[in-house]
XYZ file of N, CA and C in Angstrom:
711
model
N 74.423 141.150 -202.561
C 74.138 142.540 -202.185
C 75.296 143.077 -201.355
N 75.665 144.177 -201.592
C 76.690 144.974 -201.252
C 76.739 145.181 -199.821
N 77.670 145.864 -198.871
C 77.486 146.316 -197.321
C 76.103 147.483 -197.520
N 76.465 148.434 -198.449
C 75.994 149.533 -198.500
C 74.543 149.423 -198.804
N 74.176 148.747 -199.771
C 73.148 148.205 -200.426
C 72.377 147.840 -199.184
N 72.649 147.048 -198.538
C 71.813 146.065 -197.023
C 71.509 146.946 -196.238
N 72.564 148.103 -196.065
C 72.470 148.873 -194.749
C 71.275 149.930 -195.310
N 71.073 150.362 -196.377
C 69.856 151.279 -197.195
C 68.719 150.007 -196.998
N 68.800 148.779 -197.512
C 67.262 148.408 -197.298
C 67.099 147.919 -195.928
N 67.674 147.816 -194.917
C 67.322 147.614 -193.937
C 67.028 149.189 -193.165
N 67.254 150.446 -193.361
C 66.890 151.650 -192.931
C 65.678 151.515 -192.774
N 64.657 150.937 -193.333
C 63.258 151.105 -192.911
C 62.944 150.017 -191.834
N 63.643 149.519 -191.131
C 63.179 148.917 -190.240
C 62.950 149.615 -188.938
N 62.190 148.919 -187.502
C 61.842 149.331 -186.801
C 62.399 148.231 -185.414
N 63.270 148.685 -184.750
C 64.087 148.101 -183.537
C 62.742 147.923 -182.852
N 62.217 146.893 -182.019
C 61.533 146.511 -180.942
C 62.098 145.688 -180.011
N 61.615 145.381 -178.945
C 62.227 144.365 -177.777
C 60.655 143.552 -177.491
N 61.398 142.206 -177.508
C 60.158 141.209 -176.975
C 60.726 140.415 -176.569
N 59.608 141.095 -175.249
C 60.545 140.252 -173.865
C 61.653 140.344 -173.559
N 62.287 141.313 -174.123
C 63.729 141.844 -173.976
C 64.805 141.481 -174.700
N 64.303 140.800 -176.031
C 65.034 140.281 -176.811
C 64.653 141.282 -178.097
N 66.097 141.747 -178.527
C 65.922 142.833 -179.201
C 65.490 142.098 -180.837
N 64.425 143.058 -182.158
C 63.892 142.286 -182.948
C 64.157 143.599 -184.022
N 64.174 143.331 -184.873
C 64.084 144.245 -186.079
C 63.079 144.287 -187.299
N 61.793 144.346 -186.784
C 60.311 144.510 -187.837
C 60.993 145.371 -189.114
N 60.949 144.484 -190.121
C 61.259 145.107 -191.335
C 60.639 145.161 -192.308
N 60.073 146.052 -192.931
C 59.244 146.682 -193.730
C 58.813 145.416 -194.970
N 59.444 144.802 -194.959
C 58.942 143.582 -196.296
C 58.401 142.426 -195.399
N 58.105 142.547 -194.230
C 56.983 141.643 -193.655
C 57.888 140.752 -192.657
N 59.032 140.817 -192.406
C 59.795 139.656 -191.629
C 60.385 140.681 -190.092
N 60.598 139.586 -189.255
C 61.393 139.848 -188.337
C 62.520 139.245 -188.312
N 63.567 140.020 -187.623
C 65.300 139.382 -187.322
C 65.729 139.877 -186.083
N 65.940 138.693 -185.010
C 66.683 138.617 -183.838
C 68.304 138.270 -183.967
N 68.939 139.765 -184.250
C 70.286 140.080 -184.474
C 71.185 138.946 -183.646
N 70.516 138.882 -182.148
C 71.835 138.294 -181.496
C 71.561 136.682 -181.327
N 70.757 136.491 -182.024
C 69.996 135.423 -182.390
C 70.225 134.303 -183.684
N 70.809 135.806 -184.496
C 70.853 135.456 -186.262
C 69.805 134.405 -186.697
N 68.629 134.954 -186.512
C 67.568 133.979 -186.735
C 66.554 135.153 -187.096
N 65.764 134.721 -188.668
C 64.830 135.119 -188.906
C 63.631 134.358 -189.441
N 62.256 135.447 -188.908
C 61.351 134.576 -188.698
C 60.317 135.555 -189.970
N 59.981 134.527 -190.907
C 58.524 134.826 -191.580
C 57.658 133.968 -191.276
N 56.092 134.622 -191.651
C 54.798 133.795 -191.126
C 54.112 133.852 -192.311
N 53.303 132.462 -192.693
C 51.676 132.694 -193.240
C 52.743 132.692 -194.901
N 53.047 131.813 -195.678
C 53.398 132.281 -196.340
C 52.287 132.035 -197.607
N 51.923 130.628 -197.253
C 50.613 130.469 -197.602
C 51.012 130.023 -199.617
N 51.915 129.247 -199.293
C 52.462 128.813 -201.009
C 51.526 128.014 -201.300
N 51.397 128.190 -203.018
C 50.166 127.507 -203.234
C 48.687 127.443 -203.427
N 48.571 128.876 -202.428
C 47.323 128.740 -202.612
C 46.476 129.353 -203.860
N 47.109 129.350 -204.928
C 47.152 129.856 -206.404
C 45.644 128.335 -206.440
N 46.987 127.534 -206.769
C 46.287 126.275 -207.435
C 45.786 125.184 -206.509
N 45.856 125.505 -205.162
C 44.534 125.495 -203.768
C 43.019 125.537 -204.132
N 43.146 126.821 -205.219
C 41.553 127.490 -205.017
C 41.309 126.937 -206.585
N 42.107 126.830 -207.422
C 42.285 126.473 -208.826
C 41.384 125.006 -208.849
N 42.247 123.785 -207.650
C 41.444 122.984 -207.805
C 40.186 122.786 -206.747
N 39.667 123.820 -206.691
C 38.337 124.103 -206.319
C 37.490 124.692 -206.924
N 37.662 124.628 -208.072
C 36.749 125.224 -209.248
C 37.108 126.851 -209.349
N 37.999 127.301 -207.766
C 38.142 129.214 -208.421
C 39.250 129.656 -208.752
N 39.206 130.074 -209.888
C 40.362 130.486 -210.817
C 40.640 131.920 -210.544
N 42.315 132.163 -209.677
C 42.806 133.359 -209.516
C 44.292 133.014 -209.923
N 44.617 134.341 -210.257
C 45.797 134.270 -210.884
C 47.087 133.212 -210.066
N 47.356 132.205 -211.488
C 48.714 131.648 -210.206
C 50.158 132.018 -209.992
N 49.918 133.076 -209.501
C 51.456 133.798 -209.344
C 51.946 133.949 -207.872
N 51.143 133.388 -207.227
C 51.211 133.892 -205.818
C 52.749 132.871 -205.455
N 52.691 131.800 -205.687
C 54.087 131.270 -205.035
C 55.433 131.803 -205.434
N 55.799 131.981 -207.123
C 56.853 132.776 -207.911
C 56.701 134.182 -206.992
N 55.530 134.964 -206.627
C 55.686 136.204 -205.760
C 56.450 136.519 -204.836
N 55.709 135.513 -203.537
C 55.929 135.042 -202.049
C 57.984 135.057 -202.067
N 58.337 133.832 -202.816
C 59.384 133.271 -203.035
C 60.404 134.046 -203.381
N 60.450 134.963 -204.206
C 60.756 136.106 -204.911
C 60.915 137.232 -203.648
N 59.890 137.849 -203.045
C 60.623 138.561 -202.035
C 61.003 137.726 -200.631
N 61.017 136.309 -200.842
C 61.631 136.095 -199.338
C 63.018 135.591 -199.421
N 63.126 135.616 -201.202
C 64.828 134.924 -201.555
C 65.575 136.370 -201.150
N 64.781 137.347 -201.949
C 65.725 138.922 -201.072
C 65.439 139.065 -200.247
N 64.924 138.545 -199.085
C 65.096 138.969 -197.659
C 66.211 138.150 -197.008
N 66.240 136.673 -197.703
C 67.384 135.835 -197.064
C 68.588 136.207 -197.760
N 68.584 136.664 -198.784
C 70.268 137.158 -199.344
C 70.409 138.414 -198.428
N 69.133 139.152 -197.856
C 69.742 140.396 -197.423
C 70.729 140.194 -196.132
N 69.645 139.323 -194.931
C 70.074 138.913 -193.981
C 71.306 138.000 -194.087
N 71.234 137.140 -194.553
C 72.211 135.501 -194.719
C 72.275 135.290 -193.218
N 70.734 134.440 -192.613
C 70.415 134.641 -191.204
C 71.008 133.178 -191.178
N 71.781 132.722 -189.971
C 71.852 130.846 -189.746
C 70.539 129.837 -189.575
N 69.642 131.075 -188.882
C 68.078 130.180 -188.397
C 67.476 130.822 -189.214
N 66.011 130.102 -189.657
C 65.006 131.224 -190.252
C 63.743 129.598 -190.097
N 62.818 130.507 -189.370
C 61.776 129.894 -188.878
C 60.619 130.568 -189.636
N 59.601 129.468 -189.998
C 58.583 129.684 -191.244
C 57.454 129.235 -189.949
N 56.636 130.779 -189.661
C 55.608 130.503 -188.435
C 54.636 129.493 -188.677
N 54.559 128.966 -189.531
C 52.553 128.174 -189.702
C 51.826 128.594 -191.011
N 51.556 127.817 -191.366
C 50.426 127.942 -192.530
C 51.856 128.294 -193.885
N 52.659 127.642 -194.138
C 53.566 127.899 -195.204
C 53.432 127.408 -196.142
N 52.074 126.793 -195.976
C 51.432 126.168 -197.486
C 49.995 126.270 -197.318
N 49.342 126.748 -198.538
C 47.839 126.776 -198.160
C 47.383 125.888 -197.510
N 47.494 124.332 -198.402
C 46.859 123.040 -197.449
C 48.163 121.968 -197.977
N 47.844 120.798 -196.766
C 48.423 120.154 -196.698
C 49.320 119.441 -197.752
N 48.653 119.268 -199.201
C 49.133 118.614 -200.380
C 50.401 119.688 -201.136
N 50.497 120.950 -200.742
C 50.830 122.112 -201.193
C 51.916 121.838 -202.009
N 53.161 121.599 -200.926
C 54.163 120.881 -200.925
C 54.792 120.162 -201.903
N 53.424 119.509 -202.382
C 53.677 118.263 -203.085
C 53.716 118.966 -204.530
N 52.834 119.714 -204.891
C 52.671 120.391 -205.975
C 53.534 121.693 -206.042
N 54.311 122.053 -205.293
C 54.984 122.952 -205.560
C 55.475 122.391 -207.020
N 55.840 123.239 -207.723
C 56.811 123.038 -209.211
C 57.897 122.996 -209.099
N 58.753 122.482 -209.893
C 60.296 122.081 -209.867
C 60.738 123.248 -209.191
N 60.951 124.409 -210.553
C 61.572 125.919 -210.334
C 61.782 126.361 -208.729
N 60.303 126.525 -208.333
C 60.201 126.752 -207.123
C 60.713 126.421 -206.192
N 60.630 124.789 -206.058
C 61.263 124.221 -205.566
C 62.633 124.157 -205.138
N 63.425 124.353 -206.293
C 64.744 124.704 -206.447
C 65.080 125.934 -205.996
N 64.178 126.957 -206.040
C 64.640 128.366 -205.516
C 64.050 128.257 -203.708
N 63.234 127.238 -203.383
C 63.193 126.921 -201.581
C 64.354 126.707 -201.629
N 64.616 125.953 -201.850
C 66.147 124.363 -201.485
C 67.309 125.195 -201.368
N 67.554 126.492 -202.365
C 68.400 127.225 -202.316
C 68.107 128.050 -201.089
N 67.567 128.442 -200.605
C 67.454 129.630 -199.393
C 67.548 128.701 -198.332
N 66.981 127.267 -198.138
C 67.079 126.804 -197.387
C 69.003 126.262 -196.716
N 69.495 126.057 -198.162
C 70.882 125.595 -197.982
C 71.584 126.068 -197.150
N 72.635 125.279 -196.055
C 73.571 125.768 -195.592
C 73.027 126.862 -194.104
N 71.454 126.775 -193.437
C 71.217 127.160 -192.420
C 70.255 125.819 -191.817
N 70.020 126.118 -190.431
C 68.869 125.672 -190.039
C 67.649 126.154 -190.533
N 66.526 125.559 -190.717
C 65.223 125.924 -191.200
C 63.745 124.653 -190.034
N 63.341 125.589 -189.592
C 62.017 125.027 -188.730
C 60.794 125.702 -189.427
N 59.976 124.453 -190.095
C 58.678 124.727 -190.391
C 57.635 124.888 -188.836
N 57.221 125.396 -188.930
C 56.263 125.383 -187.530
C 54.761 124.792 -188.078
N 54.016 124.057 -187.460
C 53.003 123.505 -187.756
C 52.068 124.180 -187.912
N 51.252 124.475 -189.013
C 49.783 125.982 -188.907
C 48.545 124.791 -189.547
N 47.465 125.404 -189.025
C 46.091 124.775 -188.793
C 46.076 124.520 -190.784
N 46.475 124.826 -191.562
C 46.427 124.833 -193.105
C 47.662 123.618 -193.308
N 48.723 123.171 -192.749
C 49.920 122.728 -193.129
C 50.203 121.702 -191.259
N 49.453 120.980 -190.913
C 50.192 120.730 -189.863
C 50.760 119.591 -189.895
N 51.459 118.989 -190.771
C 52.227 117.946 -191.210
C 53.610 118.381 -191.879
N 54.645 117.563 -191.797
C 55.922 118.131 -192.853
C 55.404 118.241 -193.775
N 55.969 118.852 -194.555
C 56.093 119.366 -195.944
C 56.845 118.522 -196.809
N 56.369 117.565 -198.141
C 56.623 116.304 -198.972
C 58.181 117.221 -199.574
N 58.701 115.969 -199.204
C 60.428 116.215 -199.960
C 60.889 117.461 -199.504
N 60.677 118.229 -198.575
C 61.788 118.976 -198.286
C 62.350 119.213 -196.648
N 63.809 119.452 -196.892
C 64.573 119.541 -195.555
C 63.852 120.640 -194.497
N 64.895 120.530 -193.385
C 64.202 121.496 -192.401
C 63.253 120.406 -191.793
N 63.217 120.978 -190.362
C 62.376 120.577 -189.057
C 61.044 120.774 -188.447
N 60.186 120.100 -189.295
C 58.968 120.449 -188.602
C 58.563 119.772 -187.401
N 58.398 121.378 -186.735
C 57.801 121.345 -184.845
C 56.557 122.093 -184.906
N 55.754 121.553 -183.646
C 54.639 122.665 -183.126
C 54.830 123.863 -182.486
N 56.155 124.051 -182.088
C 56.215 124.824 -181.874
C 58.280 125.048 -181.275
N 58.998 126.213 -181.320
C 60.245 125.925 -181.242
C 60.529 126.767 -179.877
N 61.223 127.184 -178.859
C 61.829 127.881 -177.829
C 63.028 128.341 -178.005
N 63.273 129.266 -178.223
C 64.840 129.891 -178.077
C 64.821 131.126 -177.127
N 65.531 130.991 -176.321
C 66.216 132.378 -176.018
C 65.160 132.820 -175.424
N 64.608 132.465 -174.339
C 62.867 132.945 -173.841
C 61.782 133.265 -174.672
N 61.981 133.039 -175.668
C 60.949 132.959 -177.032
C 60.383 131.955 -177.071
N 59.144 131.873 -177.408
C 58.396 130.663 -177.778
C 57.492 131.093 -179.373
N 58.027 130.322 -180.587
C 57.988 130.388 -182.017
C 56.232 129.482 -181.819
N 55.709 129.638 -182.298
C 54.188 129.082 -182.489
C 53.506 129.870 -183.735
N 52.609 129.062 -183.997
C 51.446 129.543 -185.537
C 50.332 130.292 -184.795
N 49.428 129.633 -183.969
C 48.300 130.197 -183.493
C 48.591 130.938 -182.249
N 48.385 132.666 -181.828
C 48.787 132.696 -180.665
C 47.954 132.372 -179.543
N 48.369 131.784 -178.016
C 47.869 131.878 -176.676
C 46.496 132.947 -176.587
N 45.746 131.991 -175.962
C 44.883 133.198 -175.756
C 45.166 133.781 -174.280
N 44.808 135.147 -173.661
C 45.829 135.708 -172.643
C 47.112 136.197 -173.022
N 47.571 136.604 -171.775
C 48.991 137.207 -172.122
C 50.241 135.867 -172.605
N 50.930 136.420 -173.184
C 52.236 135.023 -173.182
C 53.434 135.751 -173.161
N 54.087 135.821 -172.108
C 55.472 136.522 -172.399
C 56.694 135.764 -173.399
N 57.135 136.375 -174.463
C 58.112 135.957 -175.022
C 57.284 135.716 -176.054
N 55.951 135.358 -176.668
C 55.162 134.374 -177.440
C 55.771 135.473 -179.305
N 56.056 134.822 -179.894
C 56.539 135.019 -181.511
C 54.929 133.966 -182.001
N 54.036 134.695 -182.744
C 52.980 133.489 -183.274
C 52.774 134.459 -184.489
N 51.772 133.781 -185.525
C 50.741 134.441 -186.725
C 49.786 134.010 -186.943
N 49.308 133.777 -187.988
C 48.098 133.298 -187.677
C 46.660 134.123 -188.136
N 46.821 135.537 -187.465
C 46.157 135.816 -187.771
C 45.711 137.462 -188.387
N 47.467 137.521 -189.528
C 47.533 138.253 -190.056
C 46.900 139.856 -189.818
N 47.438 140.207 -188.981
C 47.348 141.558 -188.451
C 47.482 143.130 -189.546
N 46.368 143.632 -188.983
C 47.072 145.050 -190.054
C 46.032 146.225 -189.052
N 46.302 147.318 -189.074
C 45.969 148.457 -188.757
C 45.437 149.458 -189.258
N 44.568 150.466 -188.570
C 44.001 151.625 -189.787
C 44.150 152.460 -188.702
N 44.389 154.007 -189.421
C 44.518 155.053 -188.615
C 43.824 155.721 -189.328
N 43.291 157.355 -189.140
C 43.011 158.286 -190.089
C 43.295 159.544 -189.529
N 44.234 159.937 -190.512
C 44.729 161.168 -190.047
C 44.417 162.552 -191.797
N 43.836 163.351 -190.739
C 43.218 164.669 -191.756
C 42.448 164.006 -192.810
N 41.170 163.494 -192.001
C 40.557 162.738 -192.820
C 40.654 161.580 -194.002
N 41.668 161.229 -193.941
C 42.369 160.465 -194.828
C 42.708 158.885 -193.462
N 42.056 158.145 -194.416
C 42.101 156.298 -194.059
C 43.113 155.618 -194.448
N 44.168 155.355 -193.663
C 45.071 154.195 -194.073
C 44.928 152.900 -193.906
N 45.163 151.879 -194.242
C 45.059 150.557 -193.882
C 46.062 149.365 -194.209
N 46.918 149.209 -193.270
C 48.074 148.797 -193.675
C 48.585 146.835 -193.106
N 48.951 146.432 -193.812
C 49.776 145.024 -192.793
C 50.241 145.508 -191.562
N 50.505 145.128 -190.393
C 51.543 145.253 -189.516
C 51.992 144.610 -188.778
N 52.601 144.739 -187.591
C 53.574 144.212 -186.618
C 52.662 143.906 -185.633
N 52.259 143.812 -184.256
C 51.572 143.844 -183.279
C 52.283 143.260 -181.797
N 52.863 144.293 -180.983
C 53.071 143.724 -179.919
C 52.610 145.421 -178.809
N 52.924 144.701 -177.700
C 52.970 145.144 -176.656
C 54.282 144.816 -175.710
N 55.236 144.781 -176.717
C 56.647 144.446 -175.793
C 57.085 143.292 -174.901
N 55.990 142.606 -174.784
C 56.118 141.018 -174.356
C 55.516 139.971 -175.600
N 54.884 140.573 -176.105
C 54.575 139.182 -177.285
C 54.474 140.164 -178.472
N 54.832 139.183 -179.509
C 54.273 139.663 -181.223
C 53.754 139.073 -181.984
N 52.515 139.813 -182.601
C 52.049 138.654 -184.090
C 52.319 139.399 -185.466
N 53.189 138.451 -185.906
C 53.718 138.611 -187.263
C 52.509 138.707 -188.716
N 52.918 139.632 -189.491
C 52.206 139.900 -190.289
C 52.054 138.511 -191.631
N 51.479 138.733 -192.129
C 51.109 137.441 -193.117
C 52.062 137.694 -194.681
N 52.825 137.085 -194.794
C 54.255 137.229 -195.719
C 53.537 136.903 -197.651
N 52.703 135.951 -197.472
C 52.301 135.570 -198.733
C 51.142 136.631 -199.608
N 51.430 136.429 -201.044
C 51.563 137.391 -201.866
C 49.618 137.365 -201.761
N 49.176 136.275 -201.653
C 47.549 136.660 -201.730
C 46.856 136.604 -200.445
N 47.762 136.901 -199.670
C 46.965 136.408 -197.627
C 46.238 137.989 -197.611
N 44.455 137.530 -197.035
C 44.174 138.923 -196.476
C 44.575 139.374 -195.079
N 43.887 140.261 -194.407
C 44.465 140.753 -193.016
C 42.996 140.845 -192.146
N 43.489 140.721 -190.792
C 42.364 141.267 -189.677
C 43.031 142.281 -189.128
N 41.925 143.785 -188.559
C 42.625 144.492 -188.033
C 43.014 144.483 -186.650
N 43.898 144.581 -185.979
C 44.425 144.483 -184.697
C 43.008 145.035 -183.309
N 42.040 145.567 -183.556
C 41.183 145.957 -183.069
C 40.180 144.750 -182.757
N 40.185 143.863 -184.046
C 39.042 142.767 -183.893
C 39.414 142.140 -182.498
N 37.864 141.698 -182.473
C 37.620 140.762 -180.825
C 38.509 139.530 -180.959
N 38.856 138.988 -182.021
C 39.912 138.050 -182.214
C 40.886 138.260 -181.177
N 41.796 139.332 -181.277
C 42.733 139.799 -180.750
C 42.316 139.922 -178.767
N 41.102 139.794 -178.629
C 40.819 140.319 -176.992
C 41.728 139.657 -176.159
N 42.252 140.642 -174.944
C 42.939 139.934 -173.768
C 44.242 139.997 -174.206
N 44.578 139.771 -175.156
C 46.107 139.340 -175.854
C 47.215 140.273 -175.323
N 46.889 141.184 -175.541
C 47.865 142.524 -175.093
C 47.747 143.609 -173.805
N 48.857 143.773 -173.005
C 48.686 144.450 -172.032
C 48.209 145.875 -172.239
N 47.126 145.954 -171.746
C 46.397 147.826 -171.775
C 45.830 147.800 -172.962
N 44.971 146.580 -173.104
C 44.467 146.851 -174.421
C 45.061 146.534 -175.414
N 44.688 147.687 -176.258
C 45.369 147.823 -178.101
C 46.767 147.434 -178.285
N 47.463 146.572 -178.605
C 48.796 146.945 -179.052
C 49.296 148.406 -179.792
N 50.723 148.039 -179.702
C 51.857 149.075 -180.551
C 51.647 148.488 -182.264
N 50.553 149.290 -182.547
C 50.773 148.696 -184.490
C 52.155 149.025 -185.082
N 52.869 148.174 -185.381
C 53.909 148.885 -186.494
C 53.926 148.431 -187.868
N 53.021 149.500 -188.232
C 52.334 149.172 -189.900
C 53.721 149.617 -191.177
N 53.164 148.360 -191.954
C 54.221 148.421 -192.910
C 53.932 149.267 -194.090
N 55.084 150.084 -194.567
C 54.619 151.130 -195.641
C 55.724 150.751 -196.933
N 55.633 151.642 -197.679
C 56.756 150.824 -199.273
C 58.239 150.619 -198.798
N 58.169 151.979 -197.749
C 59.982 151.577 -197.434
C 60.458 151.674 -196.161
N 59.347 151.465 -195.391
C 59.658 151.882 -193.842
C 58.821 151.019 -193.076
N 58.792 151.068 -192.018
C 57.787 150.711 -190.536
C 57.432 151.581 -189.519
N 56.127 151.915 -189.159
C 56.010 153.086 -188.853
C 55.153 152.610 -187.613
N 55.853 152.621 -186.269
C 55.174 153.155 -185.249
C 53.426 153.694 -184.772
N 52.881 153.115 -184.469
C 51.517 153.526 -184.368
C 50.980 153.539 -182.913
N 50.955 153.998 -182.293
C 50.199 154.238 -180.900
C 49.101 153.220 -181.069
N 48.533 152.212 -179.831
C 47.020 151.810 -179.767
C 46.090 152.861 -179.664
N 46.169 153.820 -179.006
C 45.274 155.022 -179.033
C 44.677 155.678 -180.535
N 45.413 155.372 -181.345
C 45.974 155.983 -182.813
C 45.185 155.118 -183.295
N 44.431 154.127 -183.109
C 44.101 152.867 -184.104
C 42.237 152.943 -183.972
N 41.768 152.359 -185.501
C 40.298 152.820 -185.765
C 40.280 151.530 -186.332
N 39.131 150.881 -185.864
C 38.433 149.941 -186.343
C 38.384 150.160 -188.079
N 37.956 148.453 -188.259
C 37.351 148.926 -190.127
C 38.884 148.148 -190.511
């Protein structure tokens, strides 16, 4: 991808600071800490096609070729040195194992030639069979603390997922309901990256205590942008 090309799909992103470490929420579900050169996706949740397949429920298995597919263009966009995979990057534990060659080969490639930290998630908390990269419970950089499940209470610096965040507003009678971002400028929970993950809305009691003054800052993701949302702005449902 071109200079020009990168600098147009990264226009829809949304500059935040956590914990004072500047972050760039970008509209295809990832974050990037510029001075960091480290990017972080969550929840990617590979696999869970033929997860539910061998559980007798048959849904389409496209979800890993999906997932994979937009996170190979997010890493050609960036060409980040770090890129940290929050938790749950495989439905369940065996995931891994069954990934398919193809696939496989198109991880191995994104993985090449950077650091890569699996983070441990309540679905995946073991390495991942045959492939590189560092699985931790959790990683620290730069007053950041990388984790799957977040702290309950405040956590300054805390990067977690987990528990796939999204937002609804309604404006002129009209209901949106979108993935999003969720912080309050000291912590963030990352939105859920994989092609069949559902969402909770940032309102649920899940979320209680977590954020200072309440509601977080939603920054809900739209086809080509990230859009800012007031906690005041935010409706259950």
């Amino acid at each position: 991808m071109n200079i020009a090309a990168r600098e147009l799909t990264r226009a829809g992103c949304e500059t935040i600071a956590v914990a004072g470490v500047r972050a760039a929420c970008d509209w295809r579900g990832v974050v990037h800490f510029p001075e960091l050169d480290l990017l972080v996706v969550s929840d990617l949740h590979l696999e869970k096609g033929s997860s539910h397949a061998r559980r007798g429920r048959l849904i389409p298995p496209y979800d890993t070729a999906a997932t994979l597919q937009r996170l190979a263009a997010v890493v050609d966009d960036y060409q980040p040195r770090t890129i940290v995979s929050l938790g749950d990057s495989f439905h369940d534990g065996e995931g891994a194992a069954r990934l398919p060659e193809p696939f496989r080969d198109s991880l191995m490639a994104m993985m090449a030639g950077r650091s890569w930290f699996w983070i441990s998630g309540n679905h995946d908390p073991d390495a991942p069979d045959d492939l590189p990269g560092e699985t931790v419970e959790e990683l620290a950089v730069a007053g950041l603390v990388f984790r799957h499940e977040p702290s309950k209470g405040h956590a300054e610096g805390e990067v977690a997922g987990h528990l796939h965040p999204c937002a609804r507003i309604v404006q002129r009678g009209r209901s949106v309901r979108r993935r999003c971002f969720a912080s309050d400028g000291m912590r963030l929970i990352m939105p859920a990256f994989g092609a069949f993950t559902g969402s909770l809305n940032v309102l649920d009691r899940a979320y209680r205590g977590m954020f200072r003054e309440g509601a977080p800052t939603a920054y809900m993701i739209g086809t080509s942008r990230v859009y800012p949302i007031a906690g005041s702005l935010l409706r259950p449902g």
